[in-house]
Coordinates of C-alpha atoms in Angstrom, one line a residue:
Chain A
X21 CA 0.0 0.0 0.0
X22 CA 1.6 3.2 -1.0
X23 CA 2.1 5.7 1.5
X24 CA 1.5 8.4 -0.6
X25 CA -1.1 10.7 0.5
X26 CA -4.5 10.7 -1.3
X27 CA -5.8 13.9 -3.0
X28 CA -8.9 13.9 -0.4
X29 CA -6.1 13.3 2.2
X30 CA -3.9 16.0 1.3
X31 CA -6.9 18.4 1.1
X32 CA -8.1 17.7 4.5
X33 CA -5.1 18.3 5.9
X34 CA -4.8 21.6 4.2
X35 CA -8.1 22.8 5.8
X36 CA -6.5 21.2 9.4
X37 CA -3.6 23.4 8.8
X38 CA -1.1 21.4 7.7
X39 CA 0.9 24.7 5.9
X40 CA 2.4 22.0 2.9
X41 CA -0.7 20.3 2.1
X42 CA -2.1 22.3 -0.5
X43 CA 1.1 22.9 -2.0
X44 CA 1.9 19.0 -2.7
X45 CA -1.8 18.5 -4.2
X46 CA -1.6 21.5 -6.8
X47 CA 2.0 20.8 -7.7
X48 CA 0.4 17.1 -8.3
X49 CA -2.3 18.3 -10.3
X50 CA -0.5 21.7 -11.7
X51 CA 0.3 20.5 -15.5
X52 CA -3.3 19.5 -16.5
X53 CA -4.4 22.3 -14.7
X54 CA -2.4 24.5 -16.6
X55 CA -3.1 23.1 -20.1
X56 CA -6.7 23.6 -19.1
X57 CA -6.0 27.3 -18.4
X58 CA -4.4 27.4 -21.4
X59 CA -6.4 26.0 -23.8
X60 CA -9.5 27.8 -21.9
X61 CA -8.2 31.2 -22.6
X62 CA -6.1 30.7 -25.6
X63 CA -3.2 32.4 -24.3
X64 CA -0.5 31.2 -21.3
X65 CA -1.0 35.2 -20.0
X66 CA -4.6 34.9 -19.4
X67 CA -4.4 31.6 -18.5
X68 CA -1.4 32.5 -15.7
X69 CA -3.8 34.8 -14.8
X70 CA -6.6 32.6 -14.3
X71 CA -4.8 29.9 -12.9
X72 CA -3.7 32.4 -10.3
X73 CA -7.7 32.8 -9.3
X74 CA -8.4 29.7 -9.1
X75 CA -5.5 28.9 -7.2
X76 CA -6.5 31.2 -4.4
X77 CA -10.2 30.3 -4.7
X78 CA -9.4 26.8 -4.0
X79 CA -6.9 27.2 -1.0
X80 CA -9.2 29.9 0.6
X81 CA -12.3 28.0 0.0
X82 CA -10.8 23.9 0.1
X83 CA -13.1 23.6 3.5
X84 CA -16.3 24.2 0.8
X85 CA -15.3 20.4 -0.6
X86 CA -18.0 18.0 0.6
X87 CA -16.5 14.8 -1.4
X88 CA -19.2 15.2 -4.0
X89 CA -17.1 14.4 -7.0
X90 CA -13.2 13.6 -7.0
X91 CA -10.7 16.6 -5.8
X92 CA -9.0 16.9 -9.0
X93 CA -12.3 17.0 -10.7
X94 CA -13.0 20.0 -8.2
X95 CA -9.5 21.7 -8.9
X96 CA -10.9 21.5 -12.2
X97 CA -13.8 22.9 -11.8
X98 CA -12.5 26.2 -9.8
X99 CA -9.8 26.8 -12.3
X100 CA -12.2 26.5 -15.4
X101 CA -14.5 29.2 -13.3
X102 CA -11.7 31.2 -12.7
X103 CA -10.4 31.5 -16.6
X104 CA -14.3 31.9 -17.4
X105 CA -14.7 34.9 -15.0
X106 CA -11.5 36.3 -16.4
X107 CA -12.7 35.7 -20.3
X108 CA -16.2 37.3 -20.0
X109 CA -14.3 40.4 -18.0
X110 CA -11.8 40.5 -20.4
X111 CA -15.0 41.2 -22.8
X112 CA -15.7 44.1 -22.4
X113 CA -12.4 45.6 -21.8
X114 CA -10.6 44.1 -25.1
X115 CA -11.5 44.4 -28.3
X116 CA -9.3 41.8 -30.0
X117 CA -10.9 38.3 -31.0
X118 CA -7.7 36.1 -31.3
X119 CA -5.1 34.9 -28.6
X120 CA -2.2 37.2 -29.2
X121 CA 0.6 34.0 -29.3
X122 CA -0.6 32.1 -32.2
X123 CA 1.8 33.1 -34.2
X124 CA 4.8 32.0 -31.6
X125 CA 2.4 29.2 -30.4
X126 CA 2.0 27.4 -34.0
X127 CA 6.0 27.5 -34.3
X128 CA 6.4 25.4 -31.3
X129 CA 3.3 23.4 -31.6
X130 CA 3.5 19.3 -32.1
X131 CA 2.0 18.3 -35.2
X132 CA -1.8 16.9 -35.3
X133 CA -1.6 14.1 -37.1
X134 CA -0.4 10.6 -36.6
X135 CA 0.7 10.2 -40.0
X136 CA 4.7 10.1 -39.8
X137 CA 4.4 14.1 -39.3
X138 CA 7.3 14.2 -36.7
X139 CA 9.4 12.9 -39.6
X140 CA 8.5 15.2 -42.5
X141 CA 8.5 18.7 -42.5
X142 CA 6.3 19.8 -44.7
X143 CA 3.6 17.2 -42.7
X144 CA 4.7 18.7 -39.7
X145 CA 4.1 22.2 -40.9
X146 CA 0.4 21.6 -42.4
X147 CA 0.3 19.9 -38.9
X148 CA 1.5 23.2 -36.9
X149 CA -0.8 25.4 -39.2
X150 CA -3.9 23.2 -38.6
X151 CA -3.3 23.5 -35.1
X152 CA -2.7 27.3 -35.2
X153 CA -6.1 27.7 -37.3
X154 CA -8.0 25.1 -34.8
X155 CA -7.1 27.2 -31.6
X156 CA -7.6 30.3 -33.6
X157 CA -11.0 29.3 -34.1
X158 CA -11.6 27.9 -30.8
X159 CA -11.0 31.4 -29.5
X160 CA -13.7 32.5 -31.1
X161 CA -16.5 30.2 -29.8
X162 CA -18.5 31.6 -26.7
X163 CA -16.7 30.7 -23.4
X164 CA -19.2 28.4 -22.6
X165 CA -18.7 26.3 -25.5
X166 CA -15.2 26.7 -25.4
X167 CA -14.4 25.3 -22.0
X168 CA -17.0 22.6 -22.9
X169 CA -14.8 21.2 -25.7
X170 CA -12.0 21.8 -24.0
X171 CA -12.5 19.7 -21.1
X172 CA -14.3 16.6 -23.2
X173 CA -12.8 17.2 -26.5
X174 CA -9.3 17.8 -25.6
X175 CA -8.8 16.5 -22.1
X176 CA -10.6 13.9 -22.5
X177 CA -12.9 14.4 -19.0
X178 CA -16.6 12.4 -19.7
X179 CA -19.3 14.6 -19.7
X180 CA -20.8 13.9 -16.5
X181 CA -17.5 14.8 -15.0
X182 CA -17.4 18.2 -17.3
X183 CA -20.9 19.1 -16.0
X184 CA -19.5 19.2 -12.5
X185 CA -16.8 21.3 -13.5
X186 CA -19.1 23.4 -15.0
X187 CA -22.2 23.0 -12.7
X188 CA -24.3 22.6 -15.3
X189 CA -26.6 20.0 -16.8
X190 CA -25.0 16.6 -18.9
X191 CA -27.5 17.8 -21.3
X192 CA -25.8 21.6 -21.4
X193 CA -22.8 20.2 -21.5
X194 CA -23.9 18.1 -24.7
X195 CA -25.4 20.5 -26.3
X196 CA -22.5 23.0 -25.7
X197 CA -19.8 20.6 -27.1
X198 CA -22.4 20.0 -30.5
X199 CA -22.9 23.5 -31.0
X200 CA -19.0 23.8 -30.6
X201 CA -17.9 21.2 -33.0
X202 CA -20.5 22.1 -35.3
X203 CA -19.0 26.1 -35.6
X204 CA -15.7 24.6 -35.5
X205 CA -16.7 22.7 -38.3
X206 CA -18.0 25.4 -40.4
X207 CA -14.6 27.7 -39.6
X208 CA -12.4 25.2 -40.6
X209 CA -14.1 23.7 -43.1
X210 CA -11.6 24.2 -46.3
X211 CA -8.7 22.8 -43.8
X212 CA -11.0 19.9 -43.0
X213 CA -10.7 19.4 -46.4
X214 CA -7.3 19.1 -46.7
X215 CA -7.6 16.5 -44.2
X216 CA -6.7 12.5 -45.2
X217 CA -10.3 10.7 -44.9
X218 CA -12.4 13.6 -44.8
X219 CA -12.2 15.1 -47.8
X220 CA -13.9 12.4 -49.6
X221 CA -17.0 12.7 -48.3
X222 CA -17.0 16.6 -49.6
X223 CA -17.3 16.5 -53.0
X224 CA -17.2 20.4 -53.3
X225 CA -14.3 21.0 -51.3
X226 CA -11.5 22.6 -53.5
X227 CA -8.1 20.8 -53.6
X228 CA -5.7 22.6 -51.9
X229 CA -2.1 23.1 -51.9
X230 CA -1.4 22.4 -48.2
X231 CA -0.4 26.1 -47.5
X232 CA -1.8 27.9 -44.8
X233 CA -4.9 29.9 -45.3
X234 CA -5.9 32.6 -42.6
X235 CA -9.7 31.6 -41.5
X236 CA -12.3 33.9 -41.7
X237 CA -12.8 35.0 -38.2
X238 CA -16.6 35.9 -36.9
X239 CA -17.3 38.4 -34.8
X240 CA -17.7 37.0 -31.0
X241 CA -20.5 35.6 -30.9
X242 CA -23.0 36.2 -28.4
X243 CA -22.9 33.7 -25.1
X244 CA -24.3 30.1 -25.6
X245 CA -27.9 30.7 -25.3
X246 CA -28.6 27.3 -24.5
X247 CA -32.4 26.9 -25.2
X248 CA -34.4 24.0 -24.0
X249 CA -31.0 22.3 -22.2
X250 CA -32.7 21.9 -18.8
X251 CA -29.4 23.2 -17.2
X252 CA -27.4 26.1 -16.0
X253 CA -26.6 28.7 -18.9
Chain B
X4 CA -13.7 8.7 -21.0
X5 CA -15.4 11.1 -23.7
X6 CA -18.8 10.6 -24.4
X7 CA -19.2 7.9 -27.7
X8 CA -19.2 9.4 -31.0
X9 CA -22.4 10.0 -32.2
X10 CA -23.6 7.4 -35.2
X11 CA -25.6 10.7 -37.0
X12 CA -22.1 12.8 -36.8
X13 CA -21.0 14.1 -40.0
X14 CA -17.4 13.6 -40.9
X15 CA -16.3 16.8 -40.5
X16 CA -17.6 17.1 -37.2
X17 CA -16.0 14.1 -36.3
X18 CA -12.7 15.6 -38.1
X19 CA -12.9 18.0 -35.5
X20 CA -13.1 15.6 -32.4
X21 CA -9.8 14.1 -33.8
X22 CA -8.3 17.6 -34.3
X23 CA -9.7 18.9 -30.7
X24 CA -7.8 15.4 -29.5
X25 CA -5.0 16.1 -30.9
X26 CA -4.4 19.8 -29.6
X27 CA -4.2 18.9 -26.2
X28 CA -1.8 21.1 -24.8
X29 CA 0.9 18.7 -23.5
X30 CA 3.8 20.6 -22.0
X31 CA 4.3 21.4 -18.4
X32 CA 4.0 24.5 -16.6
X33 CA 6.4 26.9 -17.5
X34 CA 8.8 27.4 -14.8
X35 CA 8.6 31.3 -14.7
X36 CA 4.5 30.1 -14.0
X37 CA 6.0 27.5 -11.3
X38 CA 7.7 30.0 -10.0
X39 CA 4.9 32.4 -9.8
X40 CA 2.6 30.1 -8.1
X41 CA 4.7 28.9 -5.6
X42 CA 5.3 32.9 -4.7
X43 CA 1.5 32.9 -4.5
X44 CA 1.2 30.1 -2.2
X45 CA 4.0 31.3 0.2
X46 CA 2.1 34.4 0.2
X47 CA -1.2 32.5 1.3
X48 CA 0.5 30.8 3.7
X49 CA 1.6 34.0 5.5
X50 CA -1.6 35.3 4.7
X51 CA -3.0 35.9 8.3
X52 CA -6.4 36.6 7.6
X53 CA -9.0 35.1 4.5
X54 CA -10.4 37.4 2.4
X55 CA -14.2 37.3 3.6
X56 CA -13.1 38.7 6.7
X57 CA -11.0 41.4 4.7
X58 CA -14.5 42.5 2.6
X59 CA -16.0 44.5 5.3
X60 CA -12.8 45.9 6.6
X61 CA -12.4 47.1 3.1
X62 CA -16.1 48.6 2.4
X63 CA -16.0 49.8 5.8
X64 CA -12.8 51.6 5.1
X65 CA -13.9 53.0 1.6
X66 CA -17.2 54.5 3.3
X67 CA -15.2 56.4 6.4
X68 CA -12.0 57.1 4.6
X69 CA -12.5 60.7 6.1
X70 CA -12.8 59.7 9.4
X71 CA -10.3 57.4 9.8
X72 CA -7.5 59.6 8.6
X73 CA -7.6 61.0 11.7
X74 CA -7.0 57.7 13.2
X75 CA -4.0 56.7 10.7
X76 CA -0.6 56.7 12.0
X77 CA 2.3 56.7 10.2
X78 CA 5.6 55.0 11.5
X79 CA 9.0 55.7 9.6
X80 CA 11.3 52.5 9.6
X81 CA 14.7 52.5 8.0
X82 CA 13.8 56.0 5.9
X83 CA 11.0 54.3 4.5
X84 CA 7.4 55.4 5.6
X85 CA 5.0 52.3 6.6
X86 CA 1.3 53.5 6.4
X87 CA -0.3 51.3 9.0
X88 CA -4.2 50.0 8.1
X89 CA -5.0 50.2 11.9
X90 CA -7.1 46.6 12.4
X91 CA -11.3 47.3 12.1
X92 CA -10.8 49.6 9.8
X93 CA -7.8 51.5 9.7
X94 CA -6.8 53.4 6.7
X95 CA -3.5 54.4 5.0
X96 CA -2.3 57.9 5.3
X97 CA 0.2 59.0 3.6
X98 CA 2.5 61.1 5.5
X99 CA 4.5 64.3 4.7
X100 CA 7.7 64.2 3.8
X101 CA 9.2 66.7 5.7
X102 CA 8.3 64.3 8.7
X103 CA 10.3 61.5 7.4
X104 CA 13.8 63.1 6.9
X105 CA 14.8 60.2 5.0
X106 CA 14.3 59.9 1.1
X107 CA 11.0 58.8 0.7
X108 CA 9.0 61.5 -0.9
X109 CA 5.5 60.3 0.3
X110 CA 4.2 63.8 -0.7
X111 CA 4.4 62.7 -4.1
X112 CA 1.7 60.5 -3.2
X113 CA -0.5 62.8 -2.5
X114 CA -1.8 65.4 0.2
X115 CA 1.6 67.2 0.5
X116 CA 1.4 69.3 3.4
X117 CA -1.6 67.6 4.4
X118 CA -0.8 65.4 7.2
X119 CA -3.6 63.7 9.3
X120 CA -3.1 65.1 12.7
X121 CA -1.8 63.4 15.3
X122 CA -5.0 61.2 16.2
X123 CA -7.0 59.4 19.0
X124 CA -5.3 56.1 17.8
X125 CA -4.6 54.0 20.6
X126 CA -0.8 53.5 21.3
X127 CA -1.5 49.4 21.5
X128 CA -2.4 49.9 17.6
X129 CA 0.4 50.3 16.0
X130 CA 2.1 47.9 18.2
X131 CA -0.7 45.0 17.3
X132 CA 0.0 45.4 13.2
X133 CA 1.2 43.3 11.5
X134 CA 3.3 43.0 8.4
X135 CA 0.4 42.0 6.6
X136 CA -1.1 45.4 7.7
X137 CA 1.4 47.8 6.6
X138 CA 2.1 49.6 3.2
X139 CA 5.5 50.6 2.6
X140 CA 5.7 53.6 0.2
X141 CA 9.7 54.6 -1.3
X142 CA 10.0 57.7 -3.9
X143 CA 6.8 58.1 -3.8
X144 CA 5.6 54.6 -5.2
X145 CA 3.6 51.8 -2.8
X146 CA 6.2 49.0 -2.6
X147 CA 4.6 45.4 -3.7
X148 CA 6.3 42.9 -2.4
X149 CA 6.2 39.7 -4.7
X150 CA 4.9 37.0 -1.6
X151 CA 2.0 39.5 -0.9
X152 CA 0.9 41.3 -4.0
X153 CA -2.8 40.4 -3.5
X154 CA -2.6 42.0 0.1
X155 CA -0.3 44.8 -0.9
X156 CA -2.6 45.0 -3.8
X157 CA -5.4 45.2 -1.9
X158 CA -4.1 48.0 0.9
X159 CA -3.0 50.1 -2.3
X160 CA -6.4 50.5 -3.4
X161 CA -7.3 52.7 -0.5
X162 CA -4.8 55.3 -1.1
X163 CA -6.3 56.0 -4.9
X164 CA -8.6 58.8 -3.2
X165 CA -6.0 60.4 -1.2
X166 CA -3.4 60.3 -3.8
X167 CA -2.8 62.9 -5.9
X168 CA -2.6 62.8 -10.0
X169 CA 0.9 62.3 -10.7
X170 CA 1.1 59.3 -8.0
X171 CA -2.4 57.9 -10.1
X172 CA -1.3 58.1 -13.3
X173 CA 2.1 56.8 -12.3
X174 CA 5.0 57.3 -15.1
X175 CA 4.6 54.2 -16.8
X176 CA 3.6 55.0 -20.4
X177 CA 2.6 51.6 -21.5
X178 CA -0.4 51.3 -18.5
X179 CA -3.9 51.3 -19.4
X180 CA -4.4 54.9 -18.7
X181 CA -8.1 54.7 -18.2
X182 CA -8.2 52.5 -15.4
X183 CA -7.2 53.5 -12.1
X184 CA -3.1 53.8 -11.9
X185 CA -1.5 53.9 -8.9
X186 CA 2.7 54.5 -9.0
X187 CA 4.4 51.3 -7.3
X188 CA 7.7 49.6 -6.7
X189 CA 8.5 45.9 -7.6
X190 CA 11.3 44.2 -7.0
X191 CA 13.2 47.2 -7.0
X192 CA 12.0 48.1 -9.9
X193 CA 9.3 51.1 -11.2
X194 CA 6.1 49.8 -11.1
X195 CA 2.5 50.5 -11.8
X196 CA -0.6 49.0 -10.2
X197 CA -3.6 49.2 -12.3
X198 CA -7.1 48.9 -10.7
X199 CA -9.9 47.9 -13.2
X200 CA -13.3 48.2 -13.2
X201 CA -15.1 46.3 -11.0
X202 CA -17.6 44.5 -12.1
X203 CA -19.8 42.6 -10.2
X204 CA -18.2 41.7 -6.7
X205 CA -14.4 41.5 -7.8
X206 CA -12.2 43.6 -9.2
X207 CA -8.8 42.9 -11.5
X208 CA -5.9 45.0 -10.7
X209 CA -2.7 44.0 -13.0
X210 CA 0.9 44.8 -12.3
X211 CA 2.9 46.7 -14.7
X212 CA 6.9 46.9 -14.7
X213 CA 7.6 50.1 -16.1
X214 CA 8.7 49.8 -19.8
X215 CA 6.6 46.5 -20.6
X216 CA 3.3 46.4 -22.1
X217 CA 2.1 43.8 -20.3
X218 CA 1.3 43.3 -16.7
X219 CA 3.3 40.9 -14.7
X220 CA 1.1 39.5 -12.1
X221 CA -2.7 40.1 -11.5
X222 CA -4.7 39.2 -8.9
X223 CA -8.6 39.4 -8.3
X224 CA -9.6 41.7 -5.2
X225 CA -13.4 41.8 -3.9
X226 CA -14.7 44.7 -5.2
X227 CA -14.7 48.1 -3.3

């Protein structure tokens, strides 16, 4: 039996007043934390910045935790709050609908495919460049949506977990990450097309020549009205 | 596990669960991010007090800031003035410079010449504060301490209605001007806390180093 401390365990003793607690259970947790505050915001400022929040909210509030749903799952679901609060202020104060690191971001970016990318450049470059355009477009969903697919979608959380981060309805949660894919769908729909296996089905797609295109980008569109969900907006 | 694919999904939606899949950001925290939350957590960890027991301090303050300047007292340490929050709603005060004979140039904060008399405070208060409950101000600039910048943060905000314009706007050219600016000190170097609006019960305030666009560390205060 390993005498490591369980996340529960580590968590109690932070609200006993053990002064190291806390720190050992975010420093185990702090990596998919952070890629959730990163993809979330679509920047590693904003997503410093939220991560920051929700680290406070969760120390100053860990005696809130009634053992409803796993700790990490409850990490989750402060952080995720935290970046969301921090998007919708971020609203109204800034005009500009993109992250302002895809450019650097797509440099350093893995490739998406499985295809024998990591060997070939030019793979790895349409790679990078789908990646930049799928984050770009990300950004431009309503937060709502956004940290939906994020959580299911990308870190692979099921969706009764995600509605618990999100204190929301499964069904909301559904119905965000549809309405998501489906936008995503339509914004990246000539790179989709350059894509092996789903270009076939699209019969109207234009060939392409592999280079990047920029995608249009919408205006913000207003917040997920979620009609008929039966959960939490 | 993800919920199952839907059978009605069109490819290109399910195109777009492989490329969602695929992005998932993989890479640790940066360390300069490590770094920054482990200064954050120290800082809780000295924190003496949470912040629901700060909110009424802080409203309380905001409503009587006229009052309690006659309560303030300011204590020079090292030529560096300390505005003490006196506990239950003490507020900052910055002090005249003549008074501190060192080089701080508190006046630049604002109310030169305008001292808060000396006040009914209680000689036990001063004694009773704690580091937590003191604002250190040098040239003219509140000094943020990286371990405490949401409390230092937080005690900054009081002095935006006593300070005077040049202390608000600060010198940094690259801060959001329209906000509230308040001139600060950070890690030695020229600083700028910037207050936004608050909107709903919190408010944002960033930290600017002078000379850089963007704000260094940001914190969410409860609104005033």
């Amino acid at each position: 039996m390993s005498e490591e401390p369980t996340d529960a365990e580590l968590l109690a003793a932070h609200v006993a007043g053990d002064p190291e607690a806390f720190s050992r259970l975010f420093t185990r947790h702090r990596d998919r934390l952070w890629a959730v505050a990163v993809r979330t915001t679509g920047n590693p400022h904003d997503a410093a910045d939220g991560l920051q929040d929700g680290l406070v909210a969760a120390y100053r509030r860990a005696d809130s935790f009634r053992g409803d749903a796993a700790v990490t799952t409850w990490l989750h679901r402060v952080v995720v709050n935290a970046c969301l609060d921090r998007l919708r202020a971020a609203k109204v104060r800034r005009t500009e609908a993109l992250p302002d690191d895809l450019d650097d971001r797509g440099d350093r970016g893995s490739a998406l495919t499985a295809t024998g990318a990591e060997h070939d450049p030019e793979q790895a470059a349409i790679g990078a460049d789908r990646r930049r355009a799928l984050l770009a477009a990300l950004a431009t969903l309503p937060v709502e949506q956004r940290a939906a697919l994020v959580l299911v979608d990308m870190e692979g959380h099921s969706v009764a977990e995600v509605a618990v981060m999100l204190e929301c309805a499964e069904g909301t949660v559904k119905s965000r990450c549809s309405r998501g894919r489906e936008r995503l769908a339509v914004l990246l729909r000539d790179r989709l097309a350059d894509t092996p296996g789903a270009s076939r089905d699209r019969p109207h797609a234009e060939p392409r020549a592999g280079r990047a295109r920029p995608i249009p980008v919408p205006p913000s569109p207003d917040p997920d009205p979620t009609p008929g969900e039966g959960g939490a907006p | 596990m993800t919920d199952p694919t839907d059978s009605s999904e069109s490819p290109e939606v399910a195109e777009v669960r492989r490329l969602l899949a695929a992005a998932r950001h993989d890479e640790p925290m940066p360390s300069d991010v490590a770094s920054r939350m482990d200064d954050v957590l120290a800082g809780l960890r000295d924190e003496p007090v949470r912040r629901d027991d700060v909110v009424p301090i802080s409203a309380a303050r905001r409503r009587k800031v006229g009052a309690l300047l006659v309560a303030a007292a300011v204590v020079v340490v090292g030529g560096a003035v300390v505005a003490p929050h006196l506990p239950g709603g003490g507020s900052a005060a910055p002090t005249s410079a003549a008074d501190s004979g060192g080089s701080t140039k508190s006046s630049e904060l604002g109310n030169s010449g305008k001292a808060p008399p000396a006040g009914p405070a209680s000689p036990d208060a001063s004694q009773s504060l704690t580091q937590m409950d003191r604002l250190e101000l040098r040239d003219g600039r509140v000094v943020v301490h990286p371990r405490r910048f949401s409390v230092d943060a937080l005690r900054s905000r009081s002095l935006l209605p006593q300070a005077d314009a040049a202390a608000r706007l600060g010198d940094c050219a690259a801060v959001p001007q329209h906000d509230d600016v308040l001139a600060a000190r950070y890690r030695r170097a020229p600083a700028a806390l910037v207050f936004r609006q608050a909107r709903g019960g919190s408010q944002v305030v960033d930290l600017y180093i002078c000379g850089s666009p963007r704000p260094i560390r940001s914190a969410t205060l409860p609104a005033p």
